[in-house]
């Protein structure tokens, strides 16, 4: 194992200290491993909280700031945060307008966020709404889920719901926008290599050099099938076709197309993939209205990519274009 770390047991704590030093505009609660925007709580604004296992950076902590999340909880690598972390995050961002929990559909995340919402309601009466992200079309059930996994759409939900919250919309409307994004987004991923969890020191799964896993999960969960390594145009077809089969993306105002890197794939290859995906969408009469390309929801050092498509309308595009100022996504400021 070759990694830029000290003690594998201290990776998350060391990374949080680095994040705090690099981004003094944020507050980091080291005890609870919670990252909070510096001006939280914002009075009269719905607070947005998300979180999950570490190893997917910049998700979620890299998306804390004006225009996206108010707080994020960092669990152990590929392990859900505990309810006490979620309670601390929720209390830190409660500005009196309620708090929205954005939860990827993994069993531990669902259970712990649900318990945290109950604890906060009982303790302070804070109104908490929840949206569950389940955009992965690869498999119906997985090692860590009942139902579809929450993957790339999480980034889009955090951005678009974050913009709605910045407008001062009430909790019910912000939750409705978040649910709308999830309902109209679909994703599919692929791995060229495994990833290595620092504490384990060895690859999570074995993937021969001449094969790739289609439909991989962000924790290395099995996908649909293993196939021989193929050119980018064929890979794009493998990822896009199941998405277009699952939801009708024609009509409306085009799509937001998100080509995501899994951690070890260089940007040059992601742009090759975006080119191929864009061509496929054009052949199917689906215009790309907005795009996002880069490693935004990763799986440590896994090589590979995922494609997320969001069927857009005027409202979603306007919220997508709204200013955002976070460590990992910044524009219009």
GROMACS .gro file of C-alpha atoms in nm:
model
  333
    1UNK     CA    1   0.000   0.000   0.000
    2UNK     CA    2   0.140   0.339  -0.105
    3UNK     CA    3  -0.058   0.628   0.041
    4UNK     CA    4   0.016   0.980   0.165
    5UNK     CA    5  -0.083   0.906   0.522
    6UNK     CA    6   0.063   0.866   0.870
    7UNK     CA    7  -0.110   0.613   1.093
    8UNK     CA    8  -0.403   0.453   0.903
    9UNK     CA    9  -0.610   0.484   1.220
   10UNK     CA   10  -0.574   0.865   1.211
   11UNK     CA   11  -0.645   0.934   0.843
   12UNK     CA   12  -0.982   1.100   0.898
   13UNK     CA   13  -0.866   1.315   1.190
   14UNK     CA   14  -0.555   1.424   0.999
   15UNK     CA   15  -0.762   1.506   0.689
   16UNK     CA   16  -1.010   1.712   0.893
   17UNK     CA   17  -0.724   1.913   1.042
   18UNK     CA   18  -0.594   1.972   0.691
   19UNK     CA   19  -0.937   2.081   0.569
   20UNK     CA   20  -0.972   2.322   0.861
   21UNK     CA   21  -0.630   2.475   0.793
   22UNK     CA   22  -0.692   2.508   0.420
   23UNK     CA   23  -1.043   2.652   0.459
   24UNK     CA   24  -1.064   2.883   0.761
   25UNK     CA   25  -1.405   3.000   0.636
   26UNK     CA   26  -1.540   2.669   0.770
   27UNK     CA   27  -1.571   2.545   1.127
   28UNK     CA   28  -1.466   2.191   1.209
   29UNK     CA   29  -1.595   2.012   1.518
   30UNK     CA   30  -1.312   1.763   1.560
   31UNK     CA   31  -1.478   1.577   1.846
   32UNK     CA   32  -1.790   1.498   1.643
   33UNK     CA   33  -1.618   1.506   1.303
   34UNK     CA   34  -1.861   1.762   1.168
   35UNK     CA   35  -1.779   2.033   0.912
   36UNK     CA   36  -1.996   2.345   0.935
   37UNK     CA   37  -2.014   2.661   0.727
   38UNK     CA   38  -1.857   2.947   0.918
   39UNK     CA   39  -2.169   3.162   0.947
   40UNK     CA   40  -2.403   2.883   1.061
   41UNK     CA   41  -2.667   2.889   1.182
   42UNK     CA   42  -2.813   3.135   0.931
   43UNK     CA   43  -3.124   3.281   1.092
   44UNK     CA   44  -3.440   3.207   0.894
   45UNK     CA   45  -3.270   2.974   0.644
   46UNK     CA   46  -3.333   2.603   0.614
   47UNK     CA   47  -3.019   2.415   0.717
   48UNK     CA   48  -2.891   2.138   0.491
   49UNK     CA   49  -2.706   1.845   0.649
   50UNK     CA   50  -2.557   1.543   0.479
   51UNK     CA   51  -2.285   1.295   0.553
   52UNK     CA   52  -2.163   0.944   0.511
   53UNK     CA   53  -1.856   0.731   0.525
   54UNK     CA   54  -1.526   0.898   0.448
   55UNK     CA   55  -1.339   0.800   0.134
   56UNK     CA   56  -1.576   0.972  -0.111
   57UNK     CA   57  -1.415   1.316  -0.095
   58UNK     CA   58  -1.496   1.584  -0.180
   59UNK     CA   59  -1.840   1.445  -0.091
   60UNK     CA   60  -1.964   1.559   0.160
   61UNK     CA   61  -1.738   1.797   0.351
   62UNK     CA   62  -1.605   1.960   0.036
   63UNK     CA   63  -1.956   2.083  -0.042
   64UNK     CA   64  -2.011   2.277   0.280
   65UNK     CA   65  -2.058   2.648   0.228
   66UNK     CA   66  -2.296   2.910   0.089
   67UNK     CA   67  -2.510   2.763  -0.187
   68UNK     CA   68  -2.475   2.399  -0.082
   69UNK     CA   69  -2.456   2.224   0.255
   70UNK     CA   70  -2.458   2.389   0.596
   71UNK     CA   71  -2.291   2.090   0.760
   72UNK     CA   72  -2.153   1.745   0.682
   73UNK     CA   73  -2.070   1.448   0.905
   74UNK     CA   74  -1.765   1.233   0.835
   75UNK     CA   75  -1.792   0.867   0.929
   76UNK     CA   76  -1.513   0.613   0.928
   77UNK     CA   77  -1.402   0.508   0.581
   78UNK     CA   78  -1.703   0.359   0.399
   79UNK     CA   79  -1.895   0.354   0.730
   80UNK     CA   80  -2.196   0.563   0.824
   81UNK     CA   81  -2.156   0.842   1.079
   82UNK     CA   82  -2.322   0.773   1.411
   83UNK     CA   83  -2.641   0.948   1.526
   84UNK     CA   84  -2.459   1.173   1.774
   85UNK     CA   85  -2.260   1.323   1.487
   86UNK     CA   86  -2.578   1.392   1.293
   87UNK     CA   87  -2.741   1.547   1.599
   88UNK     CA   88  -2.442   1.779   1.646
   89UNK     CA   89  -2.454   1.880   1.281
   90UNK     CA   90  -2.829   1.942   1.287
   91UNK     CA   91  -2.811   2.154   1.601
   92UNK     CA   92  -2.520   2.355   1.463
   93UNK     CA   93  -2.717   2.468   1.154
   94UNK     CA   94  -3.067   2.512   1.299
   95UNK     CA   95  -3.155   2.871   1.217
   96UNK     CA   96  -3.520   2.836   1.311
   97UNK     CA   97  -3.653   2.733   0.968
   98UNK     CA   98  -3.595   2.360   1.003
   99UNK     CA   99  -3.327   2.127   0.874
  100UNK     CA  100  -3.317   1.899   0.570
  101UNK     CA  101  -3.122   1.575   0.591
  102UNK     CA  102  -2.988   1.456   0.255
  103UNK     CA  103  -2.927   1.082   0.292
  104UNK     CA  104  -2.778   0.835   0.045
  105UNK     CA  105  -2.970   0.508   0.038
  106UNK     CA  106  -2.742   0.289   0.246
  107UNK     CA  107  -2.883   0.096   0.539
  108UNK     CA  108  -2.653   0.248   0.803
  109UNK     CA  109  -2.705   0.603   0.680
  110UNK     CA  110  -3.084   0.564   0.670
  111UNK     CA  111  -3.104   0.415   1.019
  112UNK     CA  112  -2.869   0.664   1.184
  113UNK     CA  113  -3.013   0.976   1.021
  114UNK     CA  114  -3.362   0.860   1.116
  115UNK     CA  115  -3.260   0.812   1.478
  116UNK     CA  116  -3.082   1.149   1.481
  117UNK     CA  117  -3.393   1.326   1.352
  118UNK     CA  118  -3.599   1.168   1.630
  119UNK     CA  119  -3.341   1.270   1.892
  120UNK     CA  120  -3.332   1.632   1.770
  121UNK     CA  121  -3.710   1.657   1.757
  122UNK     CA  122  -3.742   1.521   2.110
  123UNK     CA  123  -3.468   1.745   2.247
  124UNK     CA  124  -3.538   2.080   2.081
  125UNK     CA  125  -3.848   2.043   1.867
  126UNK     CA  126  -3.652   2.124   1.552
  127UNK     CA  127  -3.844   2.026   1.239
  128UNK     CA  128  -3.639   1.785   1.030
  129UNK     CA  129  -3.726   1.664   0.681
  130UNK     CA  130  -3.540   1.390   0.497
  131UNK     CA  131  -3.478   1.314   0.131
  132UNK     CA  132  -3.327   0.977   0.040
  133UNK     CA  133  -3.109   0.956  -0.271
  134UNK     CA  134  -3.145   0.636  -0.476
  135UNK     CA  135  -3.040   0.714  -0.832
  136UNK     CA  136  -2.819   0.414  -0.920
  137UNK     CA  137  -2.974   0.203  -1.197
  138UNK     CA  138  -2.708  -0.068  -1.179
  139UNK     CA  139  -2.872  -0.298  -0.927
  140UNK     CA  140  -3.197  -0.307  -0.732
  141UNK     CA  141  -3.043  -0.429  -0.405
  142UNK     CA  142  -2.681  -0.430  -0.294
  143UNK     CA  143  -2.456  -0.530  -0.006
  144UNK     CA  144  -2.545  -0.216   0.190
  145UNK     CA  145  -2.889  -0.125   0.061
  146UNK     CA  146  -3.249  -0.225   0.026
  147UNK     CA  147  -3.339  -0.071  -0.307
  148UNK     CA  148  -3.119   0.136  -0.531
  149UNK     CA  149  -2.796   0.295  -0.409
  150UNK     CA  150  -2.747   0.668  -0.369
  151UNK     CA  151  -2.458   0.789  -0.584
  152UNK     CA  152  -2.392   1.080  -0.824
  153UNK     CA  153  -2.729   1.251  -0.785
  154UNK     CA  154  -2.626   1.333  -0.429
  155UNK     CA  155  -2.396   1.608  -0.559
  156UNK     CA  156  -2.673   1.753  -0.776
  157UNK     CA  157  -2.925   1.742  -0.490
  158UNK     CA  158  -2.686   1.919  -0.254
  159UNK     CA  159  -2.620   2.194  -0.509
  160UNK     CA  160  -2.977   2.252  -0.624
  161UNK     CA  161  -3.145   2.216  -0.284
  162UNK     CA  162  -2.871   2.434  -0.139
  163UNK     CA  163  -2.960   2.709  -0.385
  164UNK     CA  164  -3.329   2.677  -0.297
  165UNK     CA  165  -3.246   2.713   0.072
  166UNK     CA  166  -3.034   3.022   0.003
  167UNK     CA  167  -3.343   3.182  -0.155
  168UNK     CA  168  -3.517   3.155   0.181
  169UNK     CA  169  -3.769   2.893   0.076
  170UNK     CA  170  -3.948   2.704   0.356
  171UNK     CA  171  -3.845   2.352   0.454
  172UNK     CA  172  -4.127   2.181   0.266
  173UNK     CA  173  -4.030   2.353  -0.060
  174UNK     CA  174  -3.659   2.281  -0.021
  175UNK     CA  175  -3.738   1.915   0.047
  176UNK     CA  176  -3.968   1.910  -0.257
  177UNK     CA  177  -3.691   2.045  -0.480
  178UNK     CA  178  -3.446   1.786  -0.344
  179UNK     CA  179  -3.696   1.508  -0.406
  180UNK     CA  180  -3.758   1.634  -0.758
  181UNK     CA  181  -3.386   1.618  -0.839
  182UNK     CA  182  -3.364   1.263  -0.708
  183UNK     CA  183  -3.673   1.156  -0.901
  184UNK     CA  184  -3.539   1.286  -1.231
  185UNK     CA  185  -3.176   1.173  -1.194
  186UNK     CA  186  -3.022   0.839  -1.287
  187UNK     CA  187  -2.663   0.712  -1.254
  188UNK     CA  188  -2.441   0.423  -1.358
  189UNK     CA  189  -2.075   0.358  -1.272
  190UNK     CA  190  -1.782   0.145  -1.378
  191UNK     CA  191  -1.453   0.041  -1.214
  192UNK     CA  192  -1.122  -0.029  -1.384
  193UNK     CA  193  -0.950  -0.113  -1.054
  194UNK     CA  194  -1.040  -0.177  -0.694
  195UNK     CA  195  -0.976   0.069  -0.414
  196UNK     CA  196  -0.767   0.019  -0.101
  197UNK     CA  197  -0.908   0.113   0.239
  198UNK     CA  198  -0.615   0.243   0.451
  199UNK     CA  199  -0.699   0.029   0.752
  200UNK     CA  200  -0.714  -0.284   0.536
  201UNK     CA  201  -0.397  -0.218   0.339
  202UNK     CA  202  -0.504  -0.428   0.042
  203UNK     CA  203  -0.752  -0.395  -0.246
  204UNK     CA  204  -1.117  -0.430  -0.148
  205UNK     CA  205  -1.182  -0.678  -0.427
  206UNK     CA  206  -0.986  -0.856  -0.699
  207UNK     CA  207  -1.027  -0.726  -1.053
  208UNK     CA  208  -0.796  -0.873  -1.318
  209UNK     CA  209  -0.600  -0.626  -1.531
  210UNK     CA  210  -0.792  -0.718  -1.846
  211UNK     CA  211  -1.140  -0.680  -1.692
  212UNK     CA  212  -1.367  -0.403  -1.563
  213UNK     CA  213  -1.674  -0.409  -1.338
  214UNK     CA  214  -1.987  -0.251  -1.486
  215UNK     CA  215  -2.233  -0.112  -1.232
  216UNK     CA  216  -1.988  -0.088  -0.942
  217UNK     CA  217  -2.093   0.078  -0.616
  218UNK     CA  218  -1.899   0.359  -0.450
  219UNK     CA  219  -1.785   0.121  -0.174
  220UNK     CA  220  -1.670  -0.145  -0.417
  221UNK     CA  221  -2.001  -0.333  -0.411
  222UNK     CA  222  -2.045  -0.573  -0.703
  223UNK     CA  223  -2.204  -0.441  -1.019
  224UNK     CA  224  -2.402  -0.601  -1.298
  225UNK     CA  225  -2.121  -0.789  -1.466
  226UNK     CA  226  -1.750  -0.811  -1.540
  227UNK     CA  227  -1.642  -0.763  -1.899
  228UNK     CA  228  -1.314  -0.722  -2.087
  229UNK     CA  229  -1.163  -0.374  -2.084
  230UNK     CA  230  -1.310  -0.176  -2.374
  231UNK     CA  231  -1.258   0.159  -2.552
  232UNK     CA  232  -1.421   0.472  -2.411
  233UNK     CA  233  -1.698   0.480  -2.671
  234UNK     CA  234  -1.808   0.130  -2.576
  235UNK     CA  235  -1.786   0.210  -2.204
  236UNK     CA  236  -2.004   0.517  -2.256
  237UNK     CA  237  -2.265   0.298  -2.423
  238UNK     CA  238  -2.256   0.055  -2.128
  239UNK     CA  239  -2.323   0.340  -1.885
  240UNK     CA  240  -2.566   0.556  -2.079
  241UNK     CA  241  -2.795   0.290  -2.228
  242UNK     CA  242  -2.926   0.159  -1.892
  243UNK     CA  243  -2.988   0.517  -1.779
  244UNK     CA  244  -3.191   0.604  -2.089
  245UNK     CA  245  -3.383   0.277  -2.060
  246UNK     CA  246  -3.479   0.357  -1.701
  247UNK     CA  247  -3.615   0.710  -1.756
  248UNK     CA  248  -3.736   0.910  -2.055
  249UNK     CA  249  -3.498   1.205  -2.084
  250UNK     CA  250  -3.651   1.350  -2.401
  251UNK     CA  251  -3.852   1.668  -2.387
  252UNK     CA  252  -3.806   1.928  -2.118
  253UNK     CA  253  -3.500   2.153  -2.121
  254UNK     CA  254  -3.225   1.898  -2.179
  255UNK     CA  255  -3.013   1.738  -1.911
  256UNK     CA  256  -2.747   1.822  -1.659
  257UNK     CA  257  -2.475   1.572  -1.747
  258UNK     CA  258  -2.231   1.479  -1.471
  259UNK     CA  259  -1.930   1.265  -1.560
  260UNK     CA  260  -1.763   1.175  -1.233
  261UNK     CA  261  -1.420   1.029  -1.162
  262UNK     CA  262  -1.395   0.754  -0.902
  263UNK     CA  263  -1.068   0.885  -0.757
  264UNK     CA  264  -0.773   0.763  -0.964
  265UNK     CA  265  -0.889   0.841  -1.318
  266UNK     CA  266  -0.723   1.155  -1.462
  267UNK     CA  267  -0.929   1.444  -1.588
  268UNK     CA  268  -0.812   1.395  -1.946
  269UNK     CA  269  -0.986   1.056  -1.950
  270UNK     CA  270  -1.301   1.200  -1.795
  271UNK     CA  271  -1.323   1.452  -2.078
  272UNK     CA  272  -1.280   1.169  -2.328
  273UNK     CA  273  -1.574   1.003  -2.156
  274UNK     CA  274  -1.779   1.322  -2.157
  275UNK     CA  275  -1.722   1.354  -2.533
  276UNK     CA  276  -1.851   1.002  -2.588
  277UNK     CA  277  -2.148   1.050  -2.355
  278UNK     CA  278  -2.238   1.379  -2.523
  279UNK     CA  279  -2.235   1.215  -2.865
  280UNK     CA  280  -2.460   0.935  -2.745
  281UNK     CA  281  -2.706   1.181  -2.597
  282UNK     CA  282  -2.711   1.384  -2.919
  283UNK     CA  283  -2.791   1.070  -3.119
  284UNK     CA  284  -3.085   1.013  -2.885
  285UNK     CA  285  -3.212   1.369  -2.924
  286UNK     CA  286  -3.115   1.473  -2.572
  287UNK     CA  287  -2.935   1.809  -2.548
  288UNK     CA  288  -2.687   1.875  -2.268
  289UNK     CA  289  -2.796   2.196  -2.097
  290UNK     CA  290  -2.528   2.197  -1.825
  291UNK     CA  291  -2.228   1.980  -1.745
  292UNK     CA  292  -2.007   1.883  -1.455
  293UNK     CA  293  -1.686   1.685  -1.508
  294UNK     CA  294  -1.445   1.579  -1.237
  295UNK     CA  295  -1.391   1.365  -0.926
  296UNK     CA  296  -1.675   1.481  -0.700
  297UNK     CA  297  -1.799   1.155  -0.545
  298UNK     CA  298  -1.508   0.914  -0.527
  299UNK     CA  299  -1.412   0.575  -0.394
  300UNK     CA  300  -1.064   0.643  -0.254
  301UNK     CA  301  -0.813   0.542  -0.521
  302UNK     CA  302  -1.046   0.346  -0.747
  303UNK     CA  303  -1.000   0.402  -1.121
  304UNK     CA  304  -1.321   0.438  -1.315
  305UNK     CA  305  -1.609   0.675  -1.368
  306UNK     CA  306  -1.981   0.720  -1.337
  307UNK     CA  307  -2.240   0.905  -1.543
  308UNK     CA  308  -2.534   1.089  -1.388
  309UNK     CA  309  -2.807   1.249  -1.596
  310UNK     CA  310  -3.066   1.488  -1.453
  311UNK     CA  311  -3.372   1.574  -1.660
  312UNK     CA  312  -3.383   1.950  -1.624
  313UNK     CA  313  -3.640   2.225  -1.639
  314UNK     CA  314  -3.619   2.604  -1.603
  315UNK     CA  315  -3.634   2.593  -1.224
  316UNK     CA  316  -3.363   2.328  -1.186
  317UNK     CA  317  -3.132   2.503  -1.431
  318UNK     CA  318  -3.175   2.835  -1.254
  319UNK     CA  319  -3.093   2.678  -0.918
  320UNK     CA  320  -2.799   2.493  -1.070
  321UNK     CA  321  -2.662   2.824  -1.201
  322UNK     CA  322  -2.698   3.002  -0.865
  323UNK     CA  323  -2.377   3.110  -0.687
  324UNK     CA  324  -2.196   2.854  -0.474
  325UNK     CA  325  -1.887   2.888  -0.257
  326UNK     CA  326  -1.749   2.563  -0.116
  327UNK     CA  327  -1.403   2.404  -0.114
  328UNK     CA  328  -1.486   2.171  -0.402
  329UNK     CA  329  -1.738   2.372  -0.606
  330UNK     CA  330  -1.720   2.748  -0.647
  331UNK     CA  331  -1.873   2.980  -0.905
  332UNK     CA  332  -2.063   3.307  -0.928
  333UNK     CA  333  -1.891   3.455  -0.622
   0.00000   0.00000   0.00000
